[in-house]
Tab-separated table of C-alpha atoms in Angstrom:
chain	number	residue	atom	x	y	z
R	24	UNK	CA	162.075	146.462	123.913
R	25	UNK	CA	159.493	149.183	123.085
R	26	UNK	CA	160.350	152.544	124.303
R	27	UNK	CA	157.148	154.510	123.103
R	28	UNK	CA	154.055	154.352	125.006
R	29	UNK	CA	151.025	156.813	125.780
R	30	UNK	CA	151.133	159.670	128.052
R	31	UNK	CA	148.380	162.426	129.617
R	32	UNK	CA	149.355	165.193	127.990
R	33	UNK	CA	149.545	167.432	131.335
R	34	UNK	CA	152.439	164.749	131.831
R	35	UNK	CA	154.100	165.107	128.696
R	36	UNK	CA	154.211	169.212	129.023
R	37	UNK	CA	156.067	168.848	132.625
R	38	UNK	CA	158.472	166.604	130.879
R	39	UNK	CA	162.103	168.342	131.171
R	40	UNK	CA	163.644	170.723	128.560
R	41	UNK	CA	166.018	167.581	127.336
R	42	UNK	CA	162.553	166.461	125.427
R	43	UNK	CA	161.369	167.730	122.144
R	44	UNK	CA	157.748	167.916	121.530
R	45	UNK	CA	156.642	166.941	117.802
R	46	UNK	CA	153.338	167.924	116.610
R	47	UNK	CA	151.197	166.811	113.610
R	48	UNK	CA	147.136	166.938	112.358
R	49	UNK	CA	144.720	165.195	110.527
R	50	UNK	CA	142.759	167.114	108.562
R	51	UNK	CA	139.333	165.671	106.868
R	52	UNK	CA	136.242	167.203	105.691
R	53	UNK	CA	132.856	166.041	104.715
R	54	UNK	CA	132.528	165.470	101.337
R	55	UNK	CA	129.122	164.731	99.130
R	56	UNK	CA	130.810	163.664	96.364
R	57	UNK	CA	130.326	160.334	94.537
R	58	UNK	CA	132.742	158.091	92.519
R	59	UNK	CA	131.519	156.056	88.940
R	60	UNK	CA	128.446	157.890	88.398
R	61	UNK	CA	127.348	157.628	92.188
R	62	UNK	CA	128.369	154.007	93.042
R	63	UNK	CA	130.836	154.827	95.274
R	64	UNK	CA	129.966	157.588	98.158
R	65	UNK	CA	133.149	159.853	99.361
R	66	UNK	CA	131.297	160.940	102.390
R	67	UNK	CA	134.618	162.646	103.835
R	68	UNK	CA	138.009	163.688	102.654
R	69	UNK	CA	140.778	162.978	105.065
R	70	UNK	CA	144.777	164.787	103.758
R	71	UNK	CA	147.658	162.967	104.614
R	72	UNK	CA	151.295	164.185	103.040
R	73	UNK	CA	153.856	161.993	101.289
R	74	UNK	CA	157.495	162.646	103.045
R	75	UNK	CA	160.687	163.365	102.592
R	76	UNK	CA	161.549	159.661	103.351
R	77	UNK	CA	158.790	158.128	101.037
R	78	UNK	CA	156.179	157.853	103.856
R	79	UNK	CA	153.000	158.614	104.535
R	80	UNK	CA	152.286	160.941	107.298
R	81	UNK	CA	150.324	163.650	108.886
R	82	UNK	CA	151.358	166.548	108.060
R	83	UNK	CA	153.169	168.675	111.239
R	84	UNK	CA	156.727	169.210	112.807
R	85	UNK	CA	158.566	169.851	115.913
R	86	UNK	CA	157.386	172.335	117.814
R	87	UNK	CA	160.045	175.662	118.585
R	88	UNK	CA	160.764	175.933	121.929
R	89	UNK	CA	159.434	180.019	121.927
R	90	UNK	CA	156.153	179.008	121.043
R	91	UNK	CA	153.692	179.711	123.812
R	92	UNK	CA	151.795	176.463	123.328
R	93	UNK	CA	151.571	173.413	120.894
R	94	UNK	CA	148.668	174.308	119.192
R	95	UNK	CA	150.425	178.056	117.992
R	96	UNK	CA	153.384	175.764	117.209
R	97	UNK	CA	151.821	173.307	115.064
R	98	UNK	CA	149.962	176.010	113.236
R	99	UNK	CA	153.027	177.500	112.016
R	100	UNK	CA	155.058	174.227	110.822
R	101	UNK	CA	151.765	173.496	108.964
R	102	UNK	CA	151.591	177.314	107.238
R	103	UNK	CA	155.654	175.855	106.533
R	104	UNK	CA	154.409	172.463	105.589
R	105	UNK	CA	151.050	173.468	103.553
R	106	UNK	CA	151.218	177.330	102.755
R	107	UNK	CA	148.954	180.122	102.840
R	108	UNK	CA	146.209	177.904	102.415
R	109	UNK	CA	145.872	177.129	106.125
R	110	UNK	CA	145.438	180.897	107.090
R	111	UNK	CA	141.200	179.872	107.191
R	112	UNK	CA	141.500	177.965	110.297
R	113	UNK	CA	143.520	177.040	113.775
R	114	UNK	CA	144.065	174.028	115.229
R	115	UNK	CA	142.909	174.480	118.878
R	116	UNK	CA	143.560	172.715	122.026
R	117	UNK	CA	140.149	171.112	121.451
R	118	UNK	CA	141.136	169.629	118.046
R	119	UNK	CA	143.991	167.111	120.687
R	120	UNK	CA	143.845	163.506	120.524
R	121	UNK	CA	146.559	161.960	121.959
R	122	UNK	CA	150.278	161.876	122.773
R	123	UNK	CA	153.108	159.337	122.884
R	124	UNK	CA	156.353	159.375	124.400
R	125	UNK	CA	159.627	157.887	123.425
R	126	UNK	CA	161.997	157.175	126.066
R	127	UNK	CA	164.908	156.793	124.074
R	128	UNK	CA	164.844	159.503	121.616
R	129	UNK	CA	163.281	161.890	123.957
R	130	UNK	CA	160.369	162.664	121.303
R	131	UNK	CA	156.830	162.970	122.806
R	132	UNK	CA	154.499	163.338	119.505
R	133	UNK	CA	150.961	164.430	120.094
R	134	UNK	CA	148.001	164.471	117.570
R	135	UNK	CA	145.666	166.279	116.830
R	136	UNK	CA	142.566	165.796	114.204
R	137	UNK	CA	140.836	169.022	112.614
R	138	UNK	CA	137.643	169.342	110.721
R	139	UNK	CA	137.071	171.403	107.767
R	140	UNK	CA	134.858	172.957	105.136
R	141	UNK	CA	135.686	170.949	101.984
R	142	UNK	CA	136.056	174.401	100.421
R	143	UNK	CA	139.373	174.828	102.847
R	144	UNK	CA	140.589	171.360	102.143
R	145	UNK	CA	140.613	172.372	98.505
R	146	UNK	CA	142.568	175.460	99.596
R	147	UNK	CA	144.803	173.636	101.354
R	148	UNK	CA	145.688	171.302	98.947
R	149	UNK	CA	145.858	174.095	95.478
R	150	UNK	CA	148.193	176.400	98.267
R	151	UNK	CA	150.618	173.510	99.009
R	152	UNK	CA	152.911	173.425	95.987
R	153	UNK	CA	153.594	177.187	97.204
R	154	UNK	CA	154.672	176.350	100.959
R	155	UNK	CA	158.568	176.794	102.080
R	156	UNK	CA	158.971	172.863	102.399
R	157	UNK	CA	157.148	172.028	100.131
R	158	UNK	CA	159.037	169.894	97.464
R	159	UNK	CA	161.656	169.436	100.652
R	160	UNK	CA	160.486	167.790	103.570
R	161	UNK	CA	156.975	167.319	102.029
R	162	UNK	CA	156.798	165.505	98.379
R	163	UNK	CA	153.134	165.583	98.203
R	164	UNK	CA	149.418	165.960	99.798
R	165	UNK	CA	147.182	162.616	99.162
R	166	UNK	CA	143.580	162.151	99.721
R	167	UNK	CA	142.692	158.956	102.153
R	168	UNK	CA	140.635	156.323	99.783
R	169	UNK	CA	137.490	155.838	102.747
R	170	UNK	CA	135.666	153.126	100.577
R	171	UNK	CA	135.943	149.238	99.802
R	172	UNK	CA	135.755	148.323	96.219
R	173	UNK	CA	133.936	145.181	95.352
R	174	UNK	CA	137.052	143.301	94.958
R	175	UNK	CA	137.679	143.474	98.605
R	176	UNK	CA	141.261	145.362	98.173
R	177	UNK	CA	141.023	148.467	96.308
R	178	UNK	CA	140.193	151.577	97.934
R	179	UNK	CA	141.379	151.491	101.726
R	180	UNK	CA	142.706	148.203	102.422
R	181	UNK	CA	145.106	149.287	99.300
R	182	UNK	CA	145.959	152.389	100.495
R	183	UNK	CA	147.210	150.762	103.900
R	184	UNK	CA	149.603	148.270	102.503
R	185	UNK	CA	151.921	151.643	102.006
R	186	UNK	CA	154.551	152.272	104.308
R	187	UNK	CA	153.611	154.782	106.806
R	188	UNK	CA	155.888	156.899	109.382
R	189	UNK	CA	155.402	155.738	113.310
R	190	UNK	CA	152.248	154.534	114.124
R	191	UNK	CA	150.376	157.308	111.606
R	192	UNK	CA	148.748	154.238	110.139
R	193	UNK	CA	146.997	152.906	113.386
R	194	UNK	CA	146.129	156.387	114.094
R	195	UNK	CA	144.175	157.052	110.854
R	196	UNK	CA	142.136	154.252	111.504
R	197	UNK	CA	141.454	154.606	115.467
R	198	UNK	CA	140.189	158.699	114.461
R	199	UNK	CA	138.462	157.309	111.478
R	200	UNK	CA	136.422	154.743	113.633
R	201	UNK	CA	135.653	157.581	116.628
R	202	UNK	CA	135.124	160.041	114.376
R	203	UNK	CA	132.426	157.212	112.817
R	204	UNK	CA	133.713	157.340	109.607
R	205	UNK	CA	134.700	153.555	109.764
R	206	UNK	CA	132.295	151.509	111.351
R	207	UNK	CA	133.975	149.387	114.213
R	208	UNK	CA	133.637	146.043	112.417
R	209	UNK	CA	135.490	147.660	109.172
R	210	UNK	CA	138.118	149.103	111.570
R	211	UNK	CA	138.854	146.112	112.980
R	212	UNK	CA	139.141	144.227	109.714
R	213	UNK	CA	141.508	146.494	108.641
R	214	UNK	CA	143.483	146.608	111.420
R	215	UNK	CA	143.556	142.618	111.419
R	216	UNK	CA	144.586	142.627	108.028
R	217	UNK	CA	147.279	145.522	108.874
R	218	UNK	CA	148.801	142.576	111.373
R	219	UNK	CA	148.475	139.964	108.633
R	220	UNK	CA	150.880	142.553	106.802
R	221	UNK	CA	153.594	143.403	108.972
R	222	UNK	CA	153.675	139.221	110.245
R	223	UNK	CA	154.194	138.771	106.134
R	224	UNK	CA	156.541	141.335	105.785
R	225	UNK	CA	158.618	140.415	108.796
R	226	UNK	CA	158.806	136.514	107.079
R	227	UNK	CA	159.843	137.882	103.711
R	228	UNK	CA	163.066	140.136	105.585
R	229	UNK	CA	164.305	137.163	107.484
């Protein structure tokens, strides 16, 4: 039985002091660049980190209790998590998307999704090989393949056949459609073919 489901997030801060609150971003930032002399358009650049466990995730971490809100508390597991590099910006209460509770481990997760200059991207990503966990609890920094190849697979659909932490996966595509990024008929190809996935993968462990 599922034990994770959606929750306001004026909800999820009365929730008792037995819960833990998690908090992680998605950074992205527009990005003019082209691919094979200008046959492929980048358009944006969205981060995601490799993990510990050999996921992908957003980058983030639980929150400390002292911290006056989430937002000061996910800035400082990211300056942990990515380094110095982060020092350009905030993530603000008006940079929250969501937030999910889980009954049973007591873990309600929010997200949040932060645009930057492509300059601080960059900085982000040459700082991280400097931060505290870096190398620990986060292996890597990866850049999100947002384009199709002509073979149908390569690029994005590709990308999503990794193994991904929680529902990080469903979550990079539902920002990248609202964010329009993804136009809703890719989205929902992808996320079809996401289901196609998991229904093959479930087969092959039985």
């Amino acid at each position: 039985m599922a034990t994770t489901s959606k929750i306001e997030l004026e909800d999820a801060l009365a929730l008792g002091p037995s819960w833990r609150h998690l908090c992680y971003a998605m950074l992205y930032a527009p990005n003019p660049g082209t691919l094979f002399g200008g046959r492929v358009l980048l358009s944006y650049s969205v981060l995601m980190s490799m993990r510990f466990d050999g996921r992908l995730g957003f980058p983030g971490g639980f929150v400390d209790d002292r911290s006056p809100s989430l937002e000061e508390g996910l800035n400082k597991e990211l300056l942990k998590k990515l380094g110095e590099g982060v020092s350009t910006f905030n993530v603000l209460s008006t940079d929250y998307r969501s937030s999910l509770a889980d009954s049973k481990s007591k873990v309600v997760a929010h997200f949040y999704v932060k645009c930057l200059t492509l300059e601080q991207l960059q900085t982000v990503e040459a700082s991280a090989p400097r931060a505290k966990d870096y190398g620990l609890e986060v292996l890597g920094l990866v850049r999100v393949p947002l384009y199709t190849l002509r073979d149908g697979r390569g690029g994005l659909p590709a990308f999503l056949e990794n193994s991904f932490i929680g529902v990080a996966r469903e979550q990079l595509l539902d920002a990248l459609q609202d964010l329009g990024i993804l136009a809703p008929e890719t989205a929902s190809d992808l996320k079809g073919r996401i289901v196609q996935l998991k229904q093959t993968l479930r087969l092959i462990g039985t």
